[in-house]
Amino acid sequence: MHIPRLRGRAREQQTIAELQAGAAAGVGGALLLHGDLGGGKTALLRHAAAAAPDGTVLLWATGLDEEADLPYAGLQSLLQPVAERIADLPAHQALALTRALSGQGCAADDRLALSMAVLTLLGTLGREHPVLCCVDDADALDRPSLDAIAFTARRVRAHRVALLLTSTAELPLNGVPRLPLRPLDPASGRAMLADLLSGRDHGWAEDLAHARSAAEDGSGRTASGAWPRAVEPSDDVPAVLAALGGGNPRALADLADSLSDSQLAGEAPLPTRLPADSALLRTYRARLDRLPPDTRWLLLLAAADEETDAAGLMRAAHSSGVDIAALAPAERGGLVRVSRGGIVFPQPIARALAYEEAPLAQRRAAHLHLAQILDADSQRLRRAVHLAAAAHGPDAELAEELEEAATGGGYSRASAALEHAAQLTTEPGGAASRLVTAARYAWQSGSAGRARSLLRRARPAAPGVSAESEVLSGEIELRAGATANAAESLLTIADRLAASDRELAVLALMRAGEAVCFSGDYPRYAEVASRAAALRRPGDPPDLEVVFEHIAGFAYTFGGRHHRALAPLRRVLELGAALDTASPLTCASAAALLLADDVGAHRLAARAVEVARDSGDVSALPLALEMTAYAEYWLGRYDAAAATSMHGLRAARACGQGNYAGDHQAMLAVLAAIRGDREQALRHIRDIEVAPGTGQVNRPKALSQWALAVLDLIAGRPADTVARIAGIACPVTGRGHIVVQAMATPWLVEAAVRADDREQAVAALAGFDLWASSTGDPVRRALSARCHALLAARGSAEAEEHFQQALALHLAGEADFEQARTELLYGQELRRARRPRDAREHLHRALETFTQLDAPAWADQARAELRAAGEAVDAPAVRAADVLTAQQLQIARLVCDGATNREVAAQLFLSPRTVDHHMRNIFARLNIRSRIELAKALT
């Protein structure tokens, strides 16, 4: 049977596969897949059915709202294929089950017999073949069927039965494990769309085809549900549709299915919402249409105000004379969830439908009602937004009220308020100004797409408004688009504004410098610095001075004049801490990193993150978290740096900053490579996606090269390491990422020495020495001393002196991993100088640290060096769960409980010869020889 491919569901597929493997081996189980409509639950069930072993008995039932009031309709559908086996059951059980399935019902006294009949029937089938029961949309089953199936699900462990259920609404299935289905991550969403748009076969399209209930409906679609495409998709189509689909597989499939050839090629505007004939929309609309009027009114109230919490909705319901209990049908239908945090619509389209399907007059009534119950002082902005939504036409007074109220609200609310204010404004310049401000607030709230849309609507505008719009567009472009283009446009804007709006010109230069740093076009930073110097004036306010000092300090650093950089960078630290807003704090953190004040950098970056979160300025989070991760790297806190980079990756993706998401993904690759986790590092590198036009040597690419270089060094390919790190920046042109290259220089020097390329090592180390000596930081100076030790003649007094100096400096820092690496390299040097006893002292310390830091690749190197130094070292213990298959682990546990091979075979329905074969493989994988050792390996 063909097994469909599902993007972004590896965790779920693995869990289901383990359940099926266990059931086939005699240990049954059940699993409830819980997720939103269109989340791919049915596709996972079909995947499980396709992957089931040959001979598996497949039983399938789907809950239907139309049959929810028919007792045992769901059970009859599930057991119909094996109804002839009911006669083999004990008489009382057979009678109870037969009556229930034939529509005669089940007396209360017979319910246990009925449930036992279902369990016995499945167990009997399981003795002959593995059984897979799939119950889709279990929340729509009739209650008696659900009770019987739930009873069975809790008791199948002793049988060769796997039972998979799906639901959208909450189900009372105590004792049945749940697996929530999250939305697809952006990368998986884009990959799925690429499959759909290219016509490749995949499981989601198969699921869509089933949903459409037609393999060929005359429209030209293929049986897979996708269009046969003769047009190559434009590069940005998957990214745009993935963002619109919100990670919902059905929504993504519907969007892909709706595209015209011109849209696919990027020649026509892409859709901004699901098509009218969307299968997902139809499903939601059908559920909405079945709701009573009072339920729809409450849904409309919740949809009209995203900030309404449960208490607010209860107040709104009470004041409109509706019982809050009327919301229950919507909750059962999966249209809305009520939690302590508020009213949650599982998908944006559910909220949109609940609002847009209501008549205009009812929507206006809802807004007016909400405005009436909101406090005019403490909830001024929300109240004004509802009044604006209910307004009949332009209203200058209400527009002004919205603009004033927006200053006291969160960025998302303020953006909506300014957009409403623009709609109520008749004067074009005033409307454009308000739209640009709304765009700024939207960007700060994390809505990059909405910010771009508002900026487009603001054009054309008055010159001052246009300039502000262009600077904001440049900022969005550098973090989420073509960074190289953004740098050029921001420099042009700064030149144009220099005489008329100095503050805006300075902001444009700050963003241009940021774009130059990201794209690796460092020679252009001198242009930024010269323009900034020309704009500087005596007595500039702190918020301008911090930018000028930041640009000056960075320019000196990039030009290799580290001592000239010290004063401006230190001034940035003072000003950033005093201003205490996210942007200056992030600038101060970056300055502290160049000064090698890693503790200070971490403190300032952490404060920037805190301030950004408190203020709601999520656009500042990705860069602030990036600075935090760099500080943690230098402090040797690699686990913390990885956690921070993961937070940064999520934050960048959530607010549409794809370029900075690439930074965080690449930093995760570097950290994984340093730990020696090759698979993880390569996975992170594969997942990096930045926008076209970010430059040939953008920062994610530079960090990725560093990660690959570390993997090359661990794998014994030092020449490749040298080539990769040397290629990060060009010493002749200055193009490339000189900061990343500086961070990677200790790795380059070590690799160059191994590859006998001392000239490359000496050249690279010269720049690193200048930086390290100018800062006085013990960690960087220790790394410098270690590099000089490696370059010294083997066995020389000079080499030993530099190693001793490096170890002494490490004691003043916090980088335990780098200290262990120095101990390892020193131990190698001493062993090769025929001083094995001295070598073992350092190698033991290195091994201990690598073991504590869970760096097995480096621990293995330390063990190998210890053996070469004449010491017997035990191999690291092997974890059974890491090397045994699910079935092997199950057999091993039964053996440890005292079962013989024959008893294991009988219990798992295997032949004794098969168990003997598994036991040989278990012993080989664990490198053991007896059952006593096996018991120790499992404890």
PDB file of C-alpha atoms in Angstrom, residues 235-236 239 452 476-484 518 656-660 662 688-695 698 700:
ATOM      1  CA  ASP A 235       9.762  31.839  -4.842  1.00  0.00           C
ATOM      2  CA  ASP A 236       7.661  33.909  -2.450  1.00  0.00           C
ATOM      3  CA  ALA A 239       5.988  31.803   2.177  1.00  0.00           C
ATOM      4  CA  ARG A 452       3.168  46.393   4.884  1.00  0.00           C
ATOM      5  CA  ILE A 476      10.757  45.847   7.701  1.00  0.00           C
ATOM      6  CA  GLU A 477      12.653  44.992   4.534  1.00  0.00           C
ATOM      7  CA  LEU A 478      16.008  44.570   6.289  1.00  0.00           C
ATOM      8  CA  ARG A 479      14.564  42.120   8.818  1.00  0.00           C
ATOM      9  CA  ALA A 480      12.052  40.331   6.636  1.00  0.00           C
ATOM     10  CA  GLY A 481      13.066  40.943   3.021  1.00  0.00           C
ATOM     11  CA  ALA A 482      15.941  41.887   0.730  1.00  0.00           C
ATOM     12  CA  THR A 483      18.437  43.303   3.224  1.00  0.00           C
ATOM     13  CA  ALA A 484      20.918  44.457   0.585  1.00  0.00           C
ATOM     14  CA  PHE A 518      23.427  41.496   8.377  1.00  0.00           C
ATOM     15  CA  GLY A 656       7.585  37.845  10.491  1.00  0.00           C
ATOM     16  CA  GLN A 657      11.313  38.616  10.812  1.00  0.00           C
ATOM     17  CA  GLY A 658      12.540  35.769   8.640  1.00  0.00           C
ATOM     18  CA  ASN A 659      16.099  37.068   8.342  1.00  0.00           C
ATOM     19  CA  TYR A 660      16.605  37.148  12.102  1.00  0.00           C
ATOM     20  CA  GLY A 662      17.795  32.616  10.113  1.00  0.00           C
ATOM     21  CA  ILE A 688      17.482  28.113   7.565  1.00  0.00           C
ATOM     22  CA  GLU A 689      15.406  30.238   5.215  1.00  0.00           C
ATOM     23  CA  VAL A 690      16.131  33.883   4.534  1.00  0.00           C
ATOM     24  CA  ALA A 691      14.579  36.132   1.938  1.00  0.00           C
ATOM     25  CA  PRO A 692      16.157  36.523  -1.513  1.00  0.00           C
ATOM     26  CA  GLY A 693      18.415  39.566  -1.726  1.00  0.00           C
ATOM     27  CA  THR A 694      20.001  39.224   1.714  1.00  0.00           C
ATOM     28  CA  GLY A 695      23.491  39.084   0.244  1.00  0.00           C
ATOM     29  CA  ASN A 698      24.620  37.151   5.016  1.00  0.00           C
ATOM     30  CA  PRO A 700      23.006  33.098   8.786  1.00  0.00           C
TER      31      PRO A 700
END
